[in-house]
Each structure stands twice: as C-alpha cells, then as structure tokens.
Amino acid sequence: MAADLGMRRDSSRFLPRDRDDTYGTAFDAVFEAEGLDVILSAPRAPRMNAHGERVIGSIRREALDHVLIIGESHARWVLSSYQDHYNRHRPHRARQQLPPDADRRPATVHDLDDRRLLRTRVLGGVINEYRYVA
C-alpha cells in the first residue's frame, strides 16, 4: 500500500485518521515503516474532521466525479485548476457569496446592453465561470 505513494512519500509526513476499528495496528505499521506519523483523531469527537470532509466532498462532487484521471501529473493539474476556481471564483455562503480570495463584490451591472458576458471553461467545461466584460 505504501509503495503506491511513489514520489509523494517524500513530501508526506503524517497520516491523520479516525479511530475506526477497521484500521488496526497492521494498517498503522505499514505507514510507520515508511516514516509516516499516524495521528489519531480525538476520542468521541465525531465532527473533528468535518471541515476537511466538507472540502474533500466538494472537490469530489464538483471535479473528480466528472474527470477521468489518467496519472499523477493529471491529478495534480485537475486539483490545481479546481483550487484556483474554488479560491478565486466560486461563491461561498459563509462569505456572503464571495470567493476566499475576493475582498469586495464586483461592480453591479445595470445596463446589460453595454456589457457582454464572458464564459471561462475550467477543466474542459466541467466547471464554467462567468463575468461581464466591457
């Protein structure tokens, strides 16, 4: 299993996981033999990983479920493209529909005849971003 990590093994230092009985000491031993520190979540804290699970679910639903990954470099490109979309263009409820990298709302367009809508395709059209241009 750890051999599948390939080149990533050098950059990985930790393996966070929950306390599920599915994972035993043999599971931990494989990763510890590769020099990874296994970090267990706090006992009786079922929502400890909620933020991470939410982000991973968004990545899966919005990008990975629609793209056939053909290798590690392709997976890195897909995740990098999605990260750019997520941080610069995708609206977030917790930020009043602003992306994380935006500090203010774009100007409201009242006269649509003077503006045209520009569509930018992300991930070959899996995700579309729209904005008005003069």
PDB file of C-alpha atoms in Angstrom:
ATOM      1  CA  MET A   1       0.000   0.000   0.000  1.00  0.00           C
ATOM      2  CA  ALA A   2       2.725   2.479   0.904  1.00  0.00           C
ATOM      3  CA  ALA A   3       4.557   1.622  -2.320  1.00  0.00           C
ATOM      4  CA  ASP A   4       1.603   3.164  -4.199  1.00  0.00           C
ATOM      5  CA  LEU A   5       2.522   6.527  -2.700  1.00  0.00           C
ATOM      6  CA  GLY A   6       5.559   6.637  -5.014  1.00  0.00           C
ATOM      7  CA  MET A   7       7.098  10.078  -5.221  1.00  0.00           C
ATOM      8  CA  ARG A   8       4.537  11.585  -2.825  1.00  0.00           C
ATOM      9  CA  ARG A   9       6.030   9.628   0.031  1.00  0.00           C
ATOM     10  CA  ASP A  10       8.887  12.133   0.297  1.00  0.00           C
ATOM     11  CA  SER A  11       6.508  15.039   0.872  1.00  0.00           C
ATOM     12  CA  SER A  12       4.112  13.212   3.220  1.00  0.00           C
ATOM     13  CA  ARG A  13       4.911  13.233   6.911  1.00  0.00           C
ATOM     14  CA  PHE A  14       1.591  12.495   8.610  1.00  0.00           C
ATOM     15  CA  LEU A  15      -1.390  10.201   8.159  1.00  0.00           C
ATOM     16  CA  PRO A  16      -4.412  11.621  10.000  1.00  0.00           C
ATOM     17  CA  ARG A  17      -7.167   9.064  10.553  1.00  0.00           C
ATOM     18  CA  ASP A  18     -10.129   8.400  12.782  1.00  0.00           C
ATOM     19  CA  ARG A  19     -10.339   5.745  15.472  1.00  0.00           C
ATOM     20  CA  ASP A  20     -12.462   3.310  13.470  1.00  0.00           C
ATOM     21  CA  ASP A  21     -11.852  -0.351  14.332  1.00  0.00           C
ATOM     22  CA  THR A  22     -11.454  -1.041  10.610  1.00  0.00           C
ATOM     23  CA  TYR A  23      -7.912   0.274  10.902  1.00  0.00           C
ATOM     24  CA  GLY A  24      -5.756  -1.925  13.059  1.00  0.00           C
ATOM     25  CA  THR A  25      -2.180  -1.971  14.211  1.00  0.00           C
ATOM     26  CA  ALA A  26      -1.112  -3.673  10.963  1.00  0.00           C
ATOM     27  CA  PHE A  27      -2.539  -0.733   8.986  1.00  0.00           C
ATOM     28  CA  ASP A  28      -0.595   1.754  11.099  1.00  0.00           C
ATOM     29  CA  ALA A  29       2.577  -0.361  10.953  1.00  0.00           C
ATOM     30  CA  VAL A  30       2.676  -0.176   7.138  1.00  0.00           C
ATOM     31  CA  PHE A  31       2.739   3.613   7.176  1.00  0.00           C
ATOM     32  CA  GLU A  32       5.004   3.921  10.197  1.00  0.00           C
ATOM     33  CA  ALA A  33       7.528   1.666   8.410  1.00  0.00           C
ATOM     34  CA  GLU A  34       7.567   4.260   5.624  1.00  0.00           C
ATOM     35  CA  GLY A  35       8.364   7.022   8.118  1.00  0.00           C
ATOM     36  CA  LEU A  36       4.864   8.499   8.394  1.00  0.00           C
ATOM     37  CA  ASP A  37       3.453   9.509  11.758  1.00  0.00           C
ATOM     38  CA  VAL A  38      -0.091   8.184  12.234  1.00  0.00           C
ATOM     39  CA  ILE A  39      -2.194  10.807  14.017  1.00  0.00           C
ATOM     40  CA  LEU A  40      -5.489   9.669  15.510  1.00  0.00           C
ATOM     41  CA  SER A  41      -8.476  11.963  15.874  1.00  0.00           C
ATOM     42  CA  ALA A  42      -9.647  12.787  19.370  1.00  0.00           C
ATOM     43  CA  PRO A  43     -11.766  10.102  21.050  1.00  0.00           C
ATOM     44  CA  ARG A  44     -15.527  10.638  20.905  1.00  0.00           C
ATOM     45  CA  ALA A  45     -15.210  13.630  18.563  1.00  0.00           C
ATOM     46  CA  PRO A  46     -17.216  12.573  15.504  1.00  0.00           C
ATOM     47  CA  ARG A  47     -17.192  16.069  13.997  1.00  0.00           C
ATOM     48  CA  MET A  48     -13.478  16.683  14.364  1.00  0.00           C
ATOM     49  CA  ASN A  49     -12.819  16.207  10.655  1.00  0.00           C
ATOM     50  CA  ALA A  50     -15.962  17.988   9.472  1.00  0.00           C
ATOM     51  CA  HIS A  51     -14.223  20.853   7.665  1.00  0.00           C
ATOM     52  CA  GLY A  52     -11.788  18.561   5.882  1.00  0.00           C
ATOM     53  CA  GLU A  53     -14.572  16.161   4.939  1.00  0.00           C
ATOM     54  CA  ARG A  54     -16.638  19.063   3.554  1.00  0.00           C
ATOM     55  CA  VAL A  55     -13.820  20.312   1.331  1.00  0.00           C
ATOM     56  CA  ILE A  56     -12.946  16.818   0.135  1.00  0.00           C
ATOM     57  CA  GLY A  57     -16.620  16.204  -0.671  1.00  0.00           C
ATOM     58  CA  SER A  58     -16.796  19.442  -2.676  1.00  0.00           C
ATOM     59  CA  ILE A  59     -13.676  18.509  -4.644  1.00  0.00           C
ATOM     60  CA  ARG A  60     -15.089  15.074  -5.380  1.00  0.00           C
ATOM     61  CA  ARG A  61     -18.606  16.223  -6.342  1.00  0.00           C
ATOM     62  CA  GLU A  62     -17.610  19.268  -8.375  1.00  0.00           C
ATOM     63  CA  ALA A  63     -14.482  17.998 -10.132  1.00  0.00           C
ATOM     64  CA  LEU A  64     -13.270  14.436  -9.612  1.00  0.00           C
ATOM     65  CA  ASP A  65     -16.626  12.752 -10.267  1.00  0.00           C
ATOM     66  CA  HIS A  66     -16.602  14.293 -13.766  1.00  0.00           C
ATOM     67  CA  VAL A  67     -12.984  13.753 -14.829  1.00  0.00           C
ATOM     68  CA  LEU A  68     -11.166  10.521 -15.628  1.00  0.00           C
ATOM     69  CA  ILE A  69      -7.747  10.888 -14.007  1.00  0.00           C
ATOM     70  CA  ILE A  70      -5.011   9.328 -16.148  1.00  0.00           C
ATOM     71  CA  GLY A  71      -1.954   9.822 -13.945  1.00  0.00           C
ATOM     72  CA  GLU A  72      -0.399  11.710 -11.059  1.00  0.00           C
ATOM     73  CA  SER A  73       0.523  14.789 -13.100  1.00  0.00           C
ATOM     74  CA  HIS A  74      -3.015  14.949 -14.487  1.00  0.00           C
ATOM     75  CA  ALA A  75      -4.461  14.625 -10.973  1.00  0.00           C
ATOM     76  CA  ARG A  76      -2.218  17.460  -9.787  1.00  0.00           C
ATOM     77  CA  TRP A  77      -3.338  19.641 -12.720  1.00  0.00           C
ATOM     78  CA  VAL A  78      -7.030  18.911 -12.044  1.00  0.00           C
ATOM     79  CA  LEU A  79      -6.668  19.681  -8.333  1.00  0.00           C
ATOM     80  CA  SER A  80      -4.668  22.846  -9.045  1.00  0.00           C
ATOM     81  CA  SER A  81      -7.306  24.076 -11.511  1.00  0.00           C
ATOM     82  CA  TYR A  82     -10.084  23.325  -9.044  1.00  0.00           C
ATOM     83  CA  GLN A  83      -8.167  25.063  -6.231  1.00  0.00           C
ATOM     84  CA  ASP A  84      -7.861  28.206  -8.362  1.00  0.00           C
ATOM     85  CA  HIS A  85     -11.597  28.085  -9.165  1.00  0.00           C
ATOM     86  CA  TYR A  86     -12.523  27.409  -5.522  1.00  0.00           C
ATOM     87  CA  ASN A  87     -10.443  30.277  -4.133  1.00  0.00           C
ATOM     88  CA  ARG A  88     -10.921  32.926  -6.845  1.00  0.00           C
ATOM     89  CA  HIS A  89     -14.335  32.395  -8.422  1.00  0.00           C
ATOM     90  CA  ARG A  90     -16.628  30.010  -6.544  1.00  0.00           C
ATOM     91  CA  PRO A  91     -19.101  31.765  -4.221  1.00  0.00           C
ATOM     92  CA  HIS A  92     -19.114  30.712  -0.555  1.00  0.00           C
ATOM     93  CA  ARG A  93     -22.128  31.084   1.731  1.00  0.00           C
ATOM     94  CA  ALA A  94     -20.012  31.820   4.794  1.00  0.00           C
ATOM     95  CA  ARG A  95     -18.508  34.828   2.976  1.00  0.00           C
ATOM     96  CA  GLN A  96     -21.779  36.333   1.669  1.00  0.00           C
ATOM     97  CA  GLN A  97     -21.249  34.670  -1.740  1.00  0.00           C
ATOM     98  CA  LEU A  98     -17.676  35.955  -2.115  1.00  0.00           C
ATOM     99  CA  PRO A  99     -14.773  33.674  -3.012  1.00  0.00           C
ATOM    100  CA  PRO A 100     -11.998  33.373  -0.379  1.00  0.00           C
ATOM    101  CA  ASP A 101      -9.513  35.491  -2.374  1.00  0.00           C
ATOM    102  CA  ALA A 102     -12.012  38.328  -3.044  1.00  0.00           C
ATOM    103  CA  ASP A 103     -12.091  41.272  -0.683  1.00  0.00           C
ATOM    104  CA  ARG A 104     -15.095  43.029  -2.243  1.00  0.00           C
ATOM    105  CA  ARG A 105     -18.010  42.320  -4.536  1.00  0.00           C
ATOM    106  CA  PRO A 106     -17.680  43.011  -8.268  1.00  0.00           C
ATOM    107  CA  ALA A 107     -19.451  46.123  -9.506  1.00  0.00           C
ATOM    108  CA  THR A 108     -23.141  45.617 -10.185  1.00  0.00           C
ATOM    109  CA  VAL A 109     -24.008  45.819 -13.865  1.00  0.00           C
ATOM    110  CA  HIS A 110     -27.231  47.712 -14.557  1.00  0.00           C
ATOM    111  CA  ASP A 111     -27.057  48.264 -18.317  1.00  0.00           C
ATOM    112  CA  LEU A 112     -26.596  44.818 -19.829  1.00  0.00           C
ATOM    113  CA  ASP A 113     -26.632  46.173 -23.398  1.00  0.00           C
ATOM    114  CA  ASP A 114     -23.203  47.779 -22.900  1.00  0.00           C
ATOM    115  CA  ARG A 115     -21.650  44.654 -21.415  1.00  0.00           C
ATOM    116  CA  ARG A 116     -21.164  41.196 -22.708  1.00  0.00           C
ATOM    117  CA  LEU A 117     -20.957  38.002 -20.721  1.00  0.00           C
ATOM    118  CA  LEU A 118     -17.697  36.085 -20.897  1.00  0.00           C
ATOM    119  CA  ARG A 119     -17.586  32.390 -20.059  1.00  0.00           C
ATOM    120  CA  THR A 120     -14.347  30.739 -18.954  1.00  0.00           C
ATOM    121  CA  ARG A 121     -14.251  26.966 -19.043  1.00  0.00           C
ATOM    122  CA  VAL A 122     -12.435  25.226 -16.213  1.00  0.00           C
ATOM    123  CA  LEU A 123     -11.435  21.558 -16.501  1.00  0.00           C
ATOM    124  CA  GLY A 124     -12.565  21.378 -20.123  1.00  0.00           C
ATOM    125  CA  GLY A 125     -16.033  22.711 -19.388  1.00  0.00           C
ATOM    126  CA  VAL A 126     -16.803  20.659 -16.263  1.00  0.00           C
ATOM    127  CA  ILE A 127     -16.975  23.993 -14.435  1.00  0.00           C
ATOM    128  CA  ASN A 128     -17.908  27.309 -16.078  1.00  0.00           C
ATOM    129  CA  GLU A 129     -17.065  30.734 -14.694  1.00  0.00           C
ATOM    130  CA  TYR A 130     -18.975  33.805 -15.886  1.00  0.00           C
ATOM    131  CA  ARG A 131     -18.165  37.517 -15.724  1.00  0.00           C
ATOM    132  CA  TYR A 132     -19.127  40.699 -17.509  1.00  0.00           C
ATOM    133  CA  VAL A 133     -16.616  42.478 -19.733  1.00  0.00           C
ATOM    134  CA  ALA A 134     -16.833  45.902 -21.363  1.00  0.00           C
TER     135      ALA A 134
END
